[in-house]
Amino acid sequence: MKITFLGTAGSLMTENKSFPSILINDDLLLDCGEGCTQKLLQLKTIDTINTICISHLHGDHFSGLFSLLWYYWLSNRTADLTIIGPPQTKATTEKIFTLMNAPGGFKVFNFKIYFNELTDINDIQEFKRDYRIKCAKMDHAIISFAYRVEKMGKTVCYSGDTKPTQQLVKLADKCNVFICESTFPDKYIKFADDYGHSTPSDVAKMARDANCQKLVLVHLYPLFAKKVVKSKNKIKEIFDKEIIIADDLLTLEI
Ligand SMILES: [Zn+2]
Ligand SMILES: [Zn+2]
């Protein structure tokens, strides 16, 4: 399994980091933040995407969907597309795309878009596609889901945005790569708690408890990113396996 980080910014875009989006192999996206369309073009994988999983409907996590759909319309895409996301993903996507004034609104596409909206329940939800996809509801300012993606014995788990939660520990159980948001440094735990985010120590504890093989931190809030990077050695005392802080276009093979 190949994991490519298309966007790793936390909440605010920076000159080097696009909004969150992770490419699995060449066909599945975990989140679709602004910037992913151009990165997919650079990687020559834009036409092979068939499934997009959205964690939640905060702008940084799904704003890229509209430039991507715009591209698919004007490049005459014909392959169907599946979008998995929280409740209201379909209505929100249709509404925003329609406001972009493509002639015919959401009927402009030469392919079908299948929406698979997750249910607002605490149980783990599961889909069988080319991948085995499991989702669990997280603890964030709005309804948000984490995803676990498995193929041929390889597993990656992505948190989306969340406070530390046992639901995520359960979902990430023994995964090869655990990709987790780490928006605020430990010192700003009050901010993390107020806004529904995690700190490096929170993340390391979840990775340890889930017995993951490798931890990747993403979604560092730019103002505090240096502090989070600095804490890497400290959190190794909690999670003693490999810890990576991802930049855009980092690729991991597992
Ligand atoms: Zn976010
Ligand atoms: Zn969010």
Short mmCIF file of C-alpha atoms and ligand atoms in Angstrom, two decimals:
data_model
loop_
_atom_site.label_atom_id
_atom_site.label_comp_id
_atom_site.label_asym_id
_atom_site.label_seq_id
_atom_site.Cartn_x
_atom_site.Cartn_y
_atom_site.Cartn_z
CA MET A 1 0.00 0.00 0.00
CA LYS A 2 1.26 3.45 -0.93
CA ILE A 3 0.33 6.51 1.13
CA THR A 4 0.96 9.99 -0.33
CA PHE A 5 0.29 13.10 1.72
CA LEU A 6 -1.22 15.67 -0.64
CA GLY A 7 -1.96 18.18 2.09
CA THR A 8 -0.85 18.31 5.71
CA ALA A 9 -1.79 21.81 6.93
CA GLY A 10 -3.71 22.26 10.16
CA SER A 11 -6.73 24.57 9.89
CA LEU A 12 -4.76 27.27 8.04
CA MET A 13 -2.96 26.77 4.74
CA THR A 14 0.69 27.83 4.54
CA GLU A 15 3.03 28.55 1.62
CA ASN A 16 4.27 24.93 1.72
CA LYS A 17 1.24 23.03 2.97
CA SER A 18 -2.16 22.50 1.40
CA PHE A 19 -5.28 21.53 3.31
CA PRO A 20 -5.63 17.90 4.49
CA SER A 21 -5.79 15.20 1.86
CA ILE A 22 -4.15 11.76 1.74
CA LEU A 23 -3.91 9.58 -1.35
CA ILE A 24 -4.01 5.80 -0.86
CA ASN A 25 -2.40 3.95 -3.79
CA ASP A 26 -3.74 5.82 -6.81
CA ASP A 27 -7.47 5.53 -6.29
CA LEU A 28 -8.68 6.55 -2.83
CA LEU A 29 -8.61 9.93 -1.07
CA LEU A 30 -8.91 10.49 2.66
CA ASP A 31 -10.19 14.06 2.90
CA CYS A 32 -10.13 16.45 0.02
CA GLY A 33 -8.85 19.83 1.20
CA GLU A 34 -8.02 22.65 -1.20
CA GLY A 35 -4.80 22.00 -3.08
CA CYS A 36 -5.42 18.30 -3.76
CA THR A 37 -6.48 18.79 -7.40
CA GLN A 38 -3.15 20.31 -8.39
CA LYS A 39 -1.18 17.73 -6.40
CA LEU A 40 -3.10 14.91 -8.12
CA LEU A 41 -2.28 16.47 -11.48
CA GLN A 42 1.40 16.66 -10.56
CA LEU A 43 1.31 12.98 -9.56
CA LYS A 44 -0.65 12.04 -12.71
CA THR A 45 -3.24 10.23 -10.61
CA ILE A 46 -6.20 12.56 -11.02
CA ASP A 47 -8.17 10.25 -13.32
CA THR A 48 -7.70 7.08 -11.28
CA ILE A 49 -9.46 8.33 -8.14
CA ASN A 50 -12.68 6.39 -7.59
CA THR A 51 -13.45 6.87 -3.88
CA ILE A 52 -13.27 9.96 -1.69
CA CYS A 53 -13.74 9.68 2.08
CA ILE A 54 -14.51 12.96 3.85
CA SER A 55 -13.91 13.09 7.61
CA HIS A 56 -16.09 16.12 8.33
CA LEU A 57 -17.52 19.23 6.79
CA HIS A 58 -15.05 21.83 8.06
CA GLY A 59 -13.75 23.81 5.08
CA ASP A 60 -10.14 22.70 5.42
CA HIS A 61 -11.17 19.03 4.93
CA PHE A 62 -13.48 19.19 1.93
CA SER A 63 -12.85 22.51 0.14
CA GLY A 64 -10.81 20.71 -2.54
CA LEU A 65 -13.80 18.67 -3.65
CA PHE A 66 -15.14 21.55 -5.72
CA SER A 67 -12.05 22.24 -7.81
CA LEU A 68 -11.75 18.46 -8.27
CA LEU A 69 -15.36 18.11 -9.46
CA TRP A 70 -14.90 21.20 -11.66
CA TYR A 71 -11.84 19.50 -13.21
CA TYR A 72 -13.75 16.23 -13.71
CA TRP A 73 -16.56 18.10 -15.45
CA LEU A 74 -14.32 20.04 -17.89
CA SER A 75 -11.98 17.13 -18.55
CA ASN A 76 -14.96 14.95 -19.52
CA ARG A 77 -14.47 12.29 -16.89
CA THR A 78 -16.73 9.29 -17.48
CA ALA A 79 -15.82 6.95 -14.61
CA ASP A 80 -18.25 6.92 -11.69
CA LEU A 81 -17.17 8.32 -8.33
CA THR A 82 -18.11 7.42 -4.75
CA ILE A 83 -18.05 10.00 -1.99
CA ILE A 84 -18.29 8.76 1.61
CA GLY A 85 -18.84 11.34 4.34
CA PRO A 86 -20.86 12.51 7.32
CA PRO A 87 -24.59 13.29 7.19
CA GLN A 88 -25.31 16.24 4.84
CA THR A 89 -22.30 15.51 2.59
CA LYS A 90 -24.55 15.11 -0.45
CA ALA A 91 -26.69 18.21 0.13
CA THR A 92 -23.66 20.35 1.02
CA THR A 93 -21.67 19.21 -2.03
CA GLU A 94 -24.59 19.77 -4.39
CA LYS A 95 -25.33 23.18 -2.91
CA ILE A 96 -21.77 24.50 -3.10
CA PHE A 97 -21.12 23.09 -6.57
CA THR A 98 -24.40 24.57 -7.83
CA LEU A 99 -23.34 27.99 -6.51
CA MET A 100 -20.26 27.73 -8.75
CA ASN A 101 -22.53 28.28 -11.79
CA ALA A 102 -21.52 25.40 -14.00
CA PRO A 103 -24.28 25.28 -16.64
CA GLY A 104 -26.78 22.69 -15.43
CA GLY A 105 -25.53 22.82 -11.85
CA PHE A 106 -24.95 19.37 -10.43
CA LYS A 107 -26.26 17.67 -13.61
CA VAL A 108 -23.21 18.73 -15.58
CA PHE A 109 -21.22 15.50 -15.10
CA ASN A 110 -20.81 12.67 -17.60
CA PHE A 111 -20.52 10.20 -14.75
CA LYS A 112 -22.47 9.17 -11.69
CA ILE A 113 -21.59 10.35 -8.20
CA TYR A 114 -22.66 7.91 -5.49
CA PHE A 115 -22.91 9.40 -2.03
CA ASN A 116 -22.54 7.12 0.95
CA GLU A 117 -23.44 9.11 4.04
CA LEU A 118 -22.36 7.75 7.41
CA THR A 119 -24.86 7.37 10.19
CA ASP A 120 -24.66 9.43 13.36
CA ILE A 121 -24.03 6.44 15.62
CA ASN A 122 -21.15 5.43 17.87
CA ASP A 123 -20.70 1.97 16.33
CA ILE A 124 -17.96 1.29 13.83
CA GLN A 125 -19.43 1.38 10.31
CA GLU A 126 -18.01 -0.73 7.53
CA PHE A 127 -17.97 -0.70 3.70
CA LYS A 128 -16.62 -3.29 1.30
CA ARG A 129 -15.20 -1.71 -1.82
CA ASP A 130 -11.81 -2.24 -3.44
CA TYR A 131 -10.75 -1.64 0.15
CA ARG A 132 -12.27 -2.66 3.43
CA ILE A 133 -13.20 0.72 4.91
CA LYS A 134 -14.22 1.16 8.53
CA CYS A 135 -15.30 4.44 10.12
CA ALA A 136 -15.88 5.59 13.67
CA LYS A 137 -17.41 8.77 15.03
CA MET A 138 -14.89 11.07 16.69
CA ASP A 139 -15.11 13.86 19.27
CA HIS A 140 -14.81 17.19 17.44
CA ALA A 141 -16.61 20.55 17.22
CA ILE A 142 -18.92 19.10 14.54
CA ILE A 143 -19.74 15.52 13.59
CA SER A 144 -16.52 13.94 12.35
CA PHE A 145 -15.35 10.45 11.41
CA ALA A 146 -12.01 8.66 11.38
CA TYR A 147 -11.29 6.06 8.68
CA ARG A 148 -9.50 2.73 8.69
CA VAL A 149 -8.56 1.43 5.26
CA GLU A 150 -7.35 -2.14 4.69
CA LYS A 151 -6.10 -3.86 1.58
CA MET A 152 -4.11 -7.06 1.21
CA GLY A 153 -3.22 -7.22 4.88
CA LYS A 154 -2.02 -3.60 5.09
CA THR A 155 -3.88 -1.09 7.21
CA VAL A 156 -3.87 2.65 7.59
CA CYS A 157 -5.97 4.65 10.03
CA TYR A 158 -6.63 8.40 9.68
CA SER A 159 -8.13 10.44 12.50
CA GLY A 160 -9.60 13.45 10.71
CA ASP A 161 -10.04 16.09 13.46
CA THR A 162 -10.70 14.94 17.00
CA LYS A 163 -9.95 15.12 20.69
CA PRO A 164 -8.36 11.97 22.09
CA THR A 165 -11.00 9.25 22.20
CA GLN A 166 -11.18 5.51 22.87
CA GLN A 167 -13.16 5.20 19.62
CA LEU A 168 -10.01 6.13 17.72
CA VAL A 169 -7.85 3.74 19.75
CA LYS A 170 -10.29 0.97 18.86
CA LEU A 171 -10.39 1.87 15.17
CA ALA A 172 -6.59 2.17 14.91
CA ASP A 173 -5.99 -1.21 16.59
CA LYS A 174 -2.68 -2.71 15.37
CA CYS A 175 -2.65 -0.69 12.14
CA ASN A 176 0.56 -0.38 10.13
CA VAL A 177 0.31 3.40 9.91
CA PHE A 178 -1.68 5.65 12.23
CA ILE A 179 -2.10 9.13 10.78
CA CYS A 180 -3.33 11.48 13.46
CA GLU A 181 -4.03 15.15 13.78
CA SER A 182 -1.85 16.99 16.29
CA THR A 183 -3.17 20.51 16.06
CA PHE A 184 -1.87 22.04 19.30
CA PRO A 185 1.29 21.47 21.37
CA ASP A 186 0.93 19.92 24.85
CA LYS A 187 1.17 23.33 26.49
CA TYR A 188 -2.01 24.44 24.73
CA ILE A 189 -4.11 21.51 25.88
CA LYS A 190 -6.89 23.89 26.88
CA PHE A 191 -7.19 25.12 23.26
CA ALA A 192 -7.14 21.51 22.08
CA ASP A 193 -9.93 20.63 24.45
CA ASP A 194 -11.98 23.74 23.64
CA TYR A 195 -11.77 23.29 19.87
CA GLY A 196 -11.91 19.47 19.72
CA HIS A 197 -8.30 18.69 18.79
CA SER A 198 -5.35 16.61 20.05
CA THR A 199 -1.83 17.32 21.30
CA PRO A 200 1.31 15.25 20.55
CA SER A 201 1.13 13.47 23.93
CA ASP A 202 -2.55 12.62 23.36
CA VAL A 203 -1.67 11.19 19.97
CA ALA A 204 1.31 9.19 21.24
CA LYS A 205 -0.84 7.64 23.97
CA MET A 206 -3.49 6.61 21.43
CA ALA A 207 -0.81 5.13 19.13
CA ARG A 208 0.69 3.21 22.08
CA ASP A 209 -2.70 1.96 23.31
CA ALA A 210 -3.71 0.90 19.80
CA ASN A 211 -0.36 -0.87 19.35
CA CYS A 212 0.27 0.79 15.97
CA GLN A 213 3.50 0.21 14.05
CA LYS A 214 4.14 3.75 12.88
CA LEU A 215 2.74 7.15 13.82
CA VAL A 216 2.40 10.08 11.42
CA LEU A 217 1.44 13.51 12.74
CA VAL A 218 -0.50 15.87 10.49
CA HIS A 219 -2.72 18.97 10.84
CA LEU A 220 -0.26 21.02 12.93
CA TYR A 221 -1.63 24.51 13.50
CA PRO A 222 0.94 26.78 11.77
CA LEU A 223 1.39 29.19 14.68
CA PHE A 224 2.45 26.34 17.00
CA ALA A 225 3.87 23.86 14.48
CA LYS A 226 7.50 24.32 15.59
CA LYS A 227 6.56 23.44 19.18
CA VAL A 228 4.84 20.25 18.02
CA VAL A 229 7.88 19.31 15.91
CA LYS A 230 10.13 19.90 18.92
CA SER A 231 8.06 17.56 21.08
CA LYS A 232 8.84 14.56 18.84
CA ASN A 233 11.60 13.28 21.14
CA LYS A 234 9.50 13.79 24.25
CA ILE A 235 6.56 11.74 22.92
CA LYS A 236 8.96 8.94 21.97
CA GLU A 237 8.94 8.20 25.69
CA ILE A 238 5.25 7.36 25.30
CA PHE A 239 5.29 5.75 21.84
CA ASP A 240 8.71 4.23 21.18
CA LYS A 241 8.26 3.23 17.54
CA GLU A 242 8.75 5.38 14.43
CA ILE A 243 7.18 8.86 14.52
CA ILE A 244 7.01 11.01 11.39
CA ILE A 245 5.80 14.57 11.01
CA ALA A 246 4.41 14.68 7.50
CA ASP A 247 5.00 17.36 4.89
CA ASP A 248 3.12 17.65 1.62
CA LEU A 249 4.10 15.00 -0.96
CA LEU A 250 5.69 12.68 1.59
CA THR A 251 5.18 9.10 0.37
CA LEU A 252 5.21 5.98 2.54
CA GLU A 253 5.19 2.40 1.26
CA ILE A 254 3.92 -0.27 3.61
ZN ZN B 1 -9.13 20.61 10.36
ZN ZN B 2 -12.36 20.33 12.00
#
